[in-house]
Tab-separated table of C-alpha atoms in Angstrom:
chain	number	residue	atom	x	y	z
A	21	MET	CA	0.000	0.000	0.000
A	22	LYS	CA	1.120	3.553	-0.745
A	23	VAL	CA	0.349	5.968	2.098
A	24	LEU	CA	0.300	9.746	1.731
A	25	VAL	CA	1.403	11.418	4.970
A	26	ILE	CA	0.197	14.988	5.513
A	27	ASN	CA	1.494	17.405	8.167
A	28	CYS	CA	-0.513	20.628	7.953
A	29	GLY	CA	0.382	23.991	9.495
A	30	SER	CA	-1.569	27.230	9.358
A	31	SER	CA	0.195	28.346	6.160
A	32	SER	CA	2.280	25.309	5.236
A	33	LEU	CA	1.895	21.646	4.361
A	34	LYS	CA	4.581	18.942	4.457
A	35	PHE	CA	3.968	15.654	2.686
A	36	GLN	CA	5.547	12.274	1.952
A	37	LEU	CA	4.344	9.332	-0.102
A	38	ILE	CA	5.560	6.095	1.492
A	39	ASP	CA	5.451	2.521	0.202
A	40	SER	CA	4.321	0.613	3.271
A	41	GLN	CA	5.881	-2.671	2.120
A	42	SER	CA	9.404	-1.413	1.478
A	43	GLU	CA	8.943	1.575	3.851
A	44	LYS	CA	10.727	3.740	1.280
A	45	CYS	CA	9.814	7.361	0.736
A	46	LEU	CA	8.709	7.587	-2.897
A	47	ALA	CA	8.381	11.383	-2.919
A	48	LYS	CA	8.248	14.264	-0.473
A	49	GLY	CA	7.800	17.988	-0.437
A	50	LEU	CA	6.531	21.164	1.134
A	51	CYS	CA	3.890	23.769	0.318
A	52	GLU	CA	4.777	27.153	1.809
A	53	ARG	CA	2.996	30.494	2.254
A	54	ILE	CA	-0.476	29.057	1.626
A	55	GLY	CA	-2.917	31.938	1.288
A	56	ILE	CA	-0.015	34.427	1.184
A	57	ASP	CA	1.755	36.115	-1.707
A	58	GLY	CA	4.783	34.176	-2.912
A	59	SER	CA	3.407	30.694	-2.226
A	60	MET	CA	5.621	27.847	-3.436
A	61	ILE	CA	5.626	24.067	-3.691
A	62	THR	CA	8.830	22.049	-3.333
A	63	TYR	CA	8.648	18.494	-4.696
A	64	ALA	CA	11.321	15.783	-4.717
A	65	PRO	CA	10.701	12.278	-6.126
A	66	GLU	CA	12.943	9.463	-4.937
A	67	GLY	CA	16.190	9.606	-6.894
A	68	GLY	CA	15.093	12.739	-8.742
A	69	ASP	CA	15.934	16.417	-8.588
A	70	LYS	CA	14.186	18.760	-6.196
A	71	GLU	CA	11.709	21.047	-7.964
A	72	LYS	CA	10.612	24.428	-6.608
A	73	THR	CA	7.623	26.119	-8.227
A	74	LEU	CA	6.164	29.510	-7.374
A	75	THR	CA	2.403	29.150	-7.793
A	76	PRO	CA	-0.681	30.702	-6.183
A	77	MET	CA	-2.280	28.676	-3.363
A	78	SER	CA	-5.353	30.406	-2.062
A	79	ASP	CA	-6.089	27.719	0.530
A	80	HIS	CA	-5.120	24.220	1.682
A	81	THR	CA	-7.473	22.567	-0.793
A	82	GLU	CA	-5.508	24.178	-3.597
A	83	ALA	CA	-2.237	23.086	-1.932
A	84	ILE	CA	-3.434	19.468	-1.691
A	85	ARG	CA	-4.526	19.616	-5.344
A	86	LEU	CA	-1.013	20.732	-6.336
A	87	VAL	CA	0.528	17.943	-4.254
A	88	LEU	CA	-1.648	15.337	-5.974
A	89	GLU	CA	-0.824	16.800	-9.389
A	90	ALA	CA	2.897	16.569	-8.601
A	91	LEU	CA	2.589	12.956	-7.458
A	92	THR	CA	0.719	11.974	-10.654
A	93	ASN	CA	2.696	14.161	-13.091
A	94	PRO	CA	3.570	11.980	-16.150
A	95	ALA	CA	7.159	13.259	-16.193
A	96	THR	CA	8.201	13.348	-12.532
A	97	GLY	CA	5.313	11.766	-10.629
A	98	VAL	CA	5.600	8.461	-8.775
A	99	VAL	CA	2.046	7.116	-9.239
A	100	LYS	CA	-0.067	6.854	-12.397
A	101	ASN	CA	-3.298	7.905	-10.716
A	102	LEU	CA	-4.775	8.586	-7.281
A	103	ASP	CA	-6.189	5.051	-7.057
A	104	GLU	CA	-2.635	3.900	-6.261
A	105	ILE	CA	-2.742	5.870	-2.993
A	106	GLY	CA	-4.377	3.480	-0.538
A	107	ALA	CA	-4.681	5.785	2.469
A	108	VAL	CA	-3.791	9.163	3.930
A	109	GLY	CA	-2.252	9.592	7.381
A	110	HIS	CA	-2.683	12.999	9.011
A	111	ARG	CA	-0.593	14.371	11.854
A	112	VAL	CA	-2.879	15.935	14.462
A	113	VAL	CA	-1.203	17.806	17.292
A	114	HIS	CA	-3.675	17.554	20.171
A	115	GLY	CA	-6.045	14.724	20.981
A	116	GLY	CA	-6.683	15.722	24.594
A	117	GLU	CA	-7.882	12.839	26.748
A	118	LYS	CA	-10.192	11.631	23.982
A	119	PHE	CA	-7.529	9.818	21.965
A	120	ALA	CA	-5.000	7.415	23.452
A	121	GLU	CA	-4.180	5.980	20.036
A	122	SER	CA	-4.489	6.698	16.334
A	123	VAL	CA	-7.938	6.404	14.751
A	124	ILE	CA	-9.652	6.179	11.376
A	125	ILE	CA	-11.198	9.566	10.624
A	126	ASP	CA	-14.981	9.861	10.558
A	127	GLU	CA	-17.430	12.618	11.472
A	128	GLU	CA	-17.337	11.723	15.159
A	129	VAL	CA	-13.525	11.902	15.192
A	130	LEU	CA	-13.561	15.254	13.389
A	131	ALA	CA	-15.971	16.665	15.974
A	132	ALA	CA	-13.739	15.472	18.813
A	133	ILE	CA	-10.639	17.035	17.206
A	134	ARG	CA	-12.525	20.327	16.934
A	135	GLU	CA	-13.396	20.106	20.637
A	136	CYS	CA	-9.673	19.842	21.419
A	137	SER	CA	-8.869	22.979	19.426
A	138	ASP	CA	-8.920	25.237	22.480
A	139	LEU	CA	-5.989	23.186	23.801
A	140	ALA	CA	-4.012	23.750	20.574
A	141	PRO	CA	-5.537	26.814	18.882
A	142	LEU	CA	-2.638	27.275	16.453
A	143	HIS	CA	-2.349	23.632	15.413
A	144	ASN	CA	-5.599	21.642	15.485
A	145	PRO	CA	-7.563	24.039	13.233
A	146	ALA	CA	-4.760	23.816	10.649
A	147	ASN	CA	-4.730	20.018	10.925
A	148	LEU	CA	-8.492	19.984	10.353
A	149	ILE	CA	-8.116	22.186	7.273
A	150	GLY	CA	-5.710	19.638	5.782
A	151	ILE	CA	-8.069	16.759	6.559
A	152	ASP	CA	-11.034	18.573	5.006
A	153	ALA	CA	-9.000	19.408	1.888
A	154	CYS	CA	-7.962	15.776	1.397
A	155	ARG	CA	-11.501	14.517	1.917
A	156	LYS	CA	-12.789	16.864	-0.793
A	157	LEU	CA	-10.223	15.707	-3.335
A	158	MET	CA	-9.988	12.035	-2.280
A	159	PRO	CA	-13.475	11.242	-0.941
A	160	SER	CA	-13.188	7.461	-1.221
A	161	THR	CA	-9.689	7.146	0.301
A	162	PRO	CA	-9.551	6.070	3.985
A	163	MET	CA	-7.772	8.492	6.293
A	164	ALA	CA	-6.213	8.201	9.731
A	165	ALA	CA	-5.443	10.750	12.448
A	166	VAL	CA	-2.179	10.196	14.327
A	167	PHE	CA	-1.931	12.355	17.449
A	168	ASP	CA	1.197	13.947	18.930
A	169	THR	CA	-0.317	13.513	22.384
A	170	ALA	CA	-1.553	9.905	22.137
A	171	PHE	CA	1.699	8.156	23.119
A	172	HIS	CA	1.783	10.075	26.406
A	173	GLN	CA	-1.743	9.080	27.461
A	174	THR	CA	-0.290	6.134	29.400
A	175	MET	CA	1.210	8.524	31.989
A	176	PRO	CA	-0.043	7.861	35.525
A	177	GLU	CA	-2.107	10.507	37.305
A	178	GLU	CA	0.787	11.578	39.522
A	179	ALA	CA	2.825	12.423	36.421
A	180	TYR	CA	0.220	14.422	34.517
A	181	MET	CA	-1.570	16.389	37.255
A	182	TYR	CA	-0.580	19.953	38.196
A	183	GLY	CA	-0.670	21.477	41.672
A	184	LEU	CA	-3.714	23.582	40.816
A	185	PRO	CA	-7.278	23.496	42.179
A	186	TYR	CA	-8.715	20.175	41.039
A	187	GLU	CA	-11.788	21.937	39.660
A	188	TYR	CA	-9.635	23.308	36.804
A	189	TYR	CA	-8.854	19.793	35.708
A	190	GLN	CA	-12.509	18.826	35.988
A	191	LYS	CA	-13.755	21.896	34.114
A	192	TYR	CA	-11.012	22.527	31.560
A	193	LYS	CA	-8.896	19.332	31.507
A	194	ILE	CA	-5.791	21.299	32.524
A	195	ARG	CA	-3.063	18.663	32.856
A	196	ARG	CA	0.187	17.541	31.257
A	197	TYR	CA	-0.361	16.111	27.774
A	198	GLY	CA	3.075	16.137	26.177
A	199	PHE	CA	3.951	16.392	22.491
A	200	HIS	CA	6.348	14.867	19.938
A	201	GLY	CA	4.655	11.596	20.877
A	202	THR	CA	4.994	10.072	17.405
A	203	SER	CA	8.752	10.680	17.535
A	204	HIS	CA	9.142	9.393	21.106
A	205	SER	CA	7.207	6.254	20.206
A	206	TYR	CA	9.187	5.578	17.024
A	207	VAL	CA	12.601	6.229	18.584
A	208	SER	CA	12.032	4.162	21.732
A	209	LYS	CA	10.743	1.203	19.695
A	210	ARG	CA	13.568	1.523	17.170
A	211	ALA	CA	16.173	1.573	19.965
A	212	ALA	CA	14.899	-1.748	21.306
A	213	GLU	CA	14.900	-3.178	17.776
A	214	VAL	CA	18.492	-2.054	17.086
A	215	LEU	CA	19.660	-3.521	20.396
A	216	GLY	CA	17.781	-6.775	19.785
A	217	LYS	CA	15.991	-6.489	23.137
A	218	SER	CA	12.370	-6.669	24.198
A	219	TYR	CA	10.725	-3.227	24.199
A	220	GLU	CA	8.604	-4.263	27.167
A	221	ASP	CA	11.688	-5.054	29.275
A	222	LEU	CA	13.543	-1.753	28.851
A	223	LYS	CA	13.625	1.597	30.637
A	224	ILE	CA	14.311	4.193	27.929
A	225	ILE	CA	14.760	7.968	28.050
A	226	VAL	CA	14.263	9.722	24.705
A	227	CYS	CA	15.717	13.209	24.230
A	228	HIS	CA	13.963	14.765	21.214
A	229	LEU	CA	16.130	17.845	20.751
A	230	GLY	CA	15.287	20.253	17.959
A	231	ASN	CA	13.889	23.765	17.678
A	232	GLY	CA	11.124	22.259	19.789
A	233	ALA	CA	12.556	19.912	22.410
A	234	SER	CA	11.197	17.379	24.870
A	235	VAL	CA	12.263	14.400	26.960
A	236	SER	CA	10.190	11.311	27.713
A	237	ALA	CA	10.481	8.357	30.079
A	238	VAL	CA	9.368	5.040	28.551
A	239	LYS	CA	9.136	2.143	31.000
A	240	ASN	CA	8.313	-1.352	29.778
A	241	GLY	CA	6.830	-0.024	26.540
A	242	ARG	CA	4.685	2.713	28.107
A	243	CYS	CA	5.327	6.428	28.461
A	244	VAL	CA	5.337	7.320	32.160
A	245	ASP	CA	6.379	10.981	31.956
A	246	THR	CA	7.305	13.713	29.488
A	247	SER	CA	8.611	17.262	29.754
A	248	MET	CA	6.077	19.238	27.691
A	249	GLY	CA	2.806	20.009	29.404
A	250	LEU	CA	-0.614	21.435	28.597
A	251	THR	CA	1.189	23.170	25.724
A	252	PRO	CA	4.631	22.756	24.118
A	253	LEU	CA	5.938	25.703	26.177
A	254	GLU	CA	6.797	23.672	29.283
A	255	GLY	CA	9.997	21.720	29.836
A	256	LEU	CA	13.345	22.193	28.147
A	257	ILE	CA	14.769	25.466	26.891
A	258	MET	CA	14.049	25.401	23.144
A	259	GLY	CA	14.771	27.405	20.007
A	260	THR	CA	12.554	30.352	20.944
A	261	ARG	CA	10.484	28.914	23.837
A	262	SER	CA	11.487	29.553	27.435
A	263	GLY	CA	10.677	26.119	28.846
A	264	ASP	CA	10.222	25.898	32.622
A	265	ILE	CA	10.128	29.232	34.468
A	266	ASP	CA	8.778	30.562	37.758
A	267	PRO	CA	5.156	31.515	36.897
A	268	ALA	CA	5.551	34.729	38.931
A	269	ILE	CA	7.947	35.987	36.234
A	270	ILE	CA	4.894	36.584	34.030
A	271	GLU	CA	3.364	39.046	36.520
A	272	PHE	CA	6.755	40.613	37.279
A	273	LEU	CA	7.515	41.321	33.610
A	274	ALA	CA	3.989	42.508	32.894
A	275	HIS	CA	4.363	45.217	35.553
A	276	LYS	CA	7.957	46.137	34.698
A	277	GLU	CA	7.485	46.208	30.915
A	278	GLY	CA	3.888	47.393	30.789
A	279	LYS	CA	2.832	44.354	28.736
A	280	ASP	CA	-0.427	42.421	28.767
A	281	ILE	CA	-0.684	38.607	29.021
A	282	ASP	CA	-0.710	38.096	25.246
A	283	GLN	CA	2.463	40.148	24.830
A	284	ILE	CA	4.230	38.269	27.621
A	285	MET	CA	3.208	34.911	26.128
A	286	ASN	CA	4.581	36.070	22.788
A	287	VAL	CA	7.920	36.757	24.515
A	288	LEU	CA	7.922	33.317	26.153
A	289	ASN	CA	7.040	31.495	22.926
A	290	LYS	CA	8.885	33.450	20.256
A	291	LYS	CA	11.640	35.570	21.818
A	292	SER	CA	13.014	33.339	24.560
A	293	GLY	CA	14.784	29.969	24.564
A	294	VAL	CA	18.285	29.827	23.129
A	295	LEU	CA	17.486	32.863	20.962
A	296	GLY	CA	16.803	35.076	23.953
A	297	LEU	CA	19.408	33.493	26.201
A	298	SER	CA	22.106	34.055	23.560
A	299	ASP	CA	21.226	37.761	23.444
A	300	ASN	CA	19.598	37.192	20.029
A	301	LEU	CA	22.709	35.584	18.571
A	302	SER	CA	20.629	32.776	17.018
A	303	SER	CA	17.969	30.143	17.581
A	304	ASP	CA	19.963	27.792	15.310
A	305	PHE	CA	22.230	25.424	17.231
A	306	ARG	CA	24.697	25.340	14.338
A	307	ASP	CA	25.335	29.049	14.873
A	308	LEU	CA	25.604	28.509	18.607
A	309	GLU	CA	28.129	25.705	18.131
A	310	ASP	CA	30.221	27.907	15.826
A	311	GLY	CA	30.004	30.690	18.400
A	312	TYR	CA	31.037	28.310	21.178
A	313	HIS	CA	34.198	27.268	19.326
A	314	ALA	CA	34.935	30.942	18.585
A	315	GLY	CA	34.702	31.730	22.292
A	316	ASN	CA	31.520	33.820	22.082
A	317	VAL	CA	30.375	34.194	25.696
A	318	HIS	CA	26.685	34.254	24.742
A	319	ALA	CA	27.001	31.009	22.778
A	320	VAL	CA	28.987	29.337	25.580
A	321	ARG	CA	26.430	30.309	28.217
A	322	THR	CA	23.504	29.226	26.071
A	323	LEU	CA	24.839	25.791	25.092
A	324	LYS	CA	25.875	25.017	28.650
A	325	THR	CA	22.493	26.074	30.056
A	326	PHE	CA	20.550	24.100	27.445
A	327	CYS	CA	22.557	20.927	28.087
A	328	TYR	CA	22.259	21.326	31.859
A	329	ARG	CA	18.471	21.433	31.550
A	330	VAL	CA	18.459	18.268	29.419
A	331	ALA	CA	20.686	16.483	31.940
A	332	LYS	CA	18.366	17.489	34.801
A	333	TYR	CA	15.402	15.907	33.051
A	334	VAL	CA	17.401	12.747	32.353
A	335	GLY	CA	18.168	12.553	36.061
A	336	ALA	CA	14.538	13.150	37.022
A	337	TYR	CA	13.270	10.460	34.687
A	338	THR	CA	15.904	8.005	35.859
A	339	ALA	CA	14.426	8.497	39.327
A	340	ALA	CA	10.848	8.228	38.013
A	341	MET	CA	11.614	4.816	36.477
A	342	ASN	CA	13.979	3.728	39.282
A	343	GLY	CA	16.764	3.293	36.734
A	344	VAL	CA	17.445	3.568	33.020
A	345	ASP	CA	18.804	1.123	30.454
A	346	VAL	CA	18.984	3.280	27.326
A	347	ILE	CA	19.241	7.018	26.628
A	348	CYS	CA	18.396	8.070	23.058
A	349	PHE	CA	19.137	11.338	21.275
A	350	THR	CA	17.021	12.290	18.265
A	351	ALA	CA	15.703	15.177	16.095
A	352	GLY	CA	17.769	17.906	14.441
A	353	VAL	CA	19.997	18.816	17.385
A	354	GLY	CA	19.962	15.427	19.074
A	355	GLU	CA	21.014	13.665	15.866
A	356	ASN	CA	23.595	16.150	14.602
A	357	ALA	CA	25.126	18.107	17.481
A	358	GLY	CA	27.814	15.891	18.982
A	359	ILE	CA	28.846	18.711	21.293
A	360	VAL	CA	25.367	18.748	22.868
A	361	ARG	CA	25.440	14.984	23.457
A	362	THR	CA	28.913	15.302	24.979
A	363	PHE	CA	27.900	18.102	27.350
A	364	VAL	CA	24.739	16.273	28.466
A	365	CYS	CA	26.575	13.015	29.068
A	366	GLU	CA	29.246	14.750	31.160
A	367	TYR	CA	26.575	14.973	33.880
A	368	LEU	CA	25.741	11.274	33.693
A	369	GLY	CA	28.773	9.701	35.319
A	370	TYR	CA	26.537	8.395	38.124
A	371	LEU	CA	24.868	6.217	35.459
A	372	GLY	CA	28.211	4.857	34.329
A	373	VAL	CA	27.918	6.616	30.954
A	374	GLU	CA	31.084	6.590	28.853
A	375	LEU	CA	30.953	8.004	25.327
A	376	ASP	CA	32.758	6.591	22.319
A	377	GLN	CA	33.831	9.894	20.755
A	378	GLU	CA	34.494	8.361	17.342
A	379	ALA	CA	30.929	7.011	17.208
A	380	ASN	CA	29.619	10.295	18.633
A	381	GLY	CA	31.044	12.095	15.624
A	382	ARG	CA	29.001	10.122	13.082
A	383	ARG	CA	25.636	11.221	11.662
A	384	GLY	CA	22.567	9.899	9.923
A	385	GLU	CA	22.449	6.364	11.290
A	386	ASP	CA	21.107	4.305	14.170
A	387	ILE	CA	24.181	3.961	16.350
A	388	VAL	CA	25.332	3.216	19.887
A	389	ILE	CA	27.634	6.058	20.964
A	390	SER	CA	28.537	4.704	24.408
A	391	THR	CA	31.481	2.381	24.952
A	392	PRO	CA	30.996	-1.356	25.597
A	393	ASP	CA	31.994	-0.687	29.226
A	394	SER	CA	29.289	1.940	29.746
A	395	ARG	CA	26.701	0.764	32.305
A	396	THR	CA	23.982	2.705	30.481
A	397	THR	CA	23.637	2.468	26.703
A	398	VAL	CA	23.542	5.806	24.868
A	399	MET	CA	22.251	5.888	21.293
A	400	VAL	CA	21.504	8.204	18.407
A	401	ILE	CA	18.301	7.195	16.599
A	402	PRO	CA	17.251	9.441	13.679
A	403	THR	CA	13.533	10.050	14.061
A	404	ASN	CA	11.108	9.326	11.252
A	405	GLU	CA	7.694	10.668	12.207
A	406	GLU	CA	6.351	10.313	8.675
A	407	LEU	CA	7.176	6.597	8.602
A	408	ALA	CA	5.626	6.194	12.047
A	409	ILE	CA	2.417	7.876	10.822
A	410	ALA	CA	2.371	5.619	7.741
A	411	ARG	CA	2.827	2.522	9.926
A	412	GLU	CA	-0.006	3.599	12.206
A	413	THR	CA	-2.266	4.216	9.216
A	414	VAL	CA	-1.557	0.760	7.771
A	415	ARG	CA	-2.062	-0.860	11.186
A	416	LEU	CA	-5.502	0.714	11.509
A	417	LEU	CA	-6.553	-0.427	8.049
């Protein structure tokens, strides 16, 4: 079966067509600036050249139509007609407490996703737009919703509840949900597979480190804690997000700066993290690494602080699981920034972690980067959320 994977943002749409038997990506691409001047589609068939085309896209339906035209183009397409696409898998950010696993999309599911939109007002409406667009153009093709939050629904109550009046949980479902669940699920399962060990017998910590970053604790095949909360703002310091802070800082800054709550939240989401901490040097860890080696004090401070926060969460989740067998690094920073892995692991001597620096310098592969003598195994596992969504879609069908 060929599965089209769709990841819809408010003005963008990423896609991949995956052969579920070989698990190869047949084609992938990106629609940018949907509904904005200068919209463009990037399309790359397997083994072919990347094509970039400036073309008007008034809405997501038009973007999906262009994607389907690219996939069926007689010259560069990878399928003869849409009948070859057996299913569509959609990434949906927030499933609330309603969805503990992926589901086939029907009217009842769509209504439930809409109900969760107040928990993810920037993401769920965009995801729904993509689903609606696909249903218009491919009405007979089955579609699945794969939720970022579903993997974390196995957390126990003591891990997901906040120290707030219980009525807020009852009325508004304010609790920890966690995100990046598709990545955490894929990486933890893949680590067990690479090691040739039973997933259900391992205690695994996954460090998904990218512009958005989160850590999860996976015990015996179930997520028992994760660093992001009601929203993706909680937890680690990220590209532009602050991560954990004293909540009183919000009131303090509002008074000092004369800002309202929306302005302060904009600072916490878009002007903080490594961007703010580095005095606006960059939110890109490649720039920060270059700055670190050049002796830039802002880059040094920022990298050290980021890695310290990651190491603290690793320690907390080791305690939560009463031990850890495997620590995995994944996503853009986790997979590519050897310096970040080195700095984090310098704090983990109590776990008997010893890095193999030659292995730590390699990229783009599933690899153990700890030495054979290391008491805790440390790995790099490149994430593949699109493949995970395709697998979930096939499983449901």
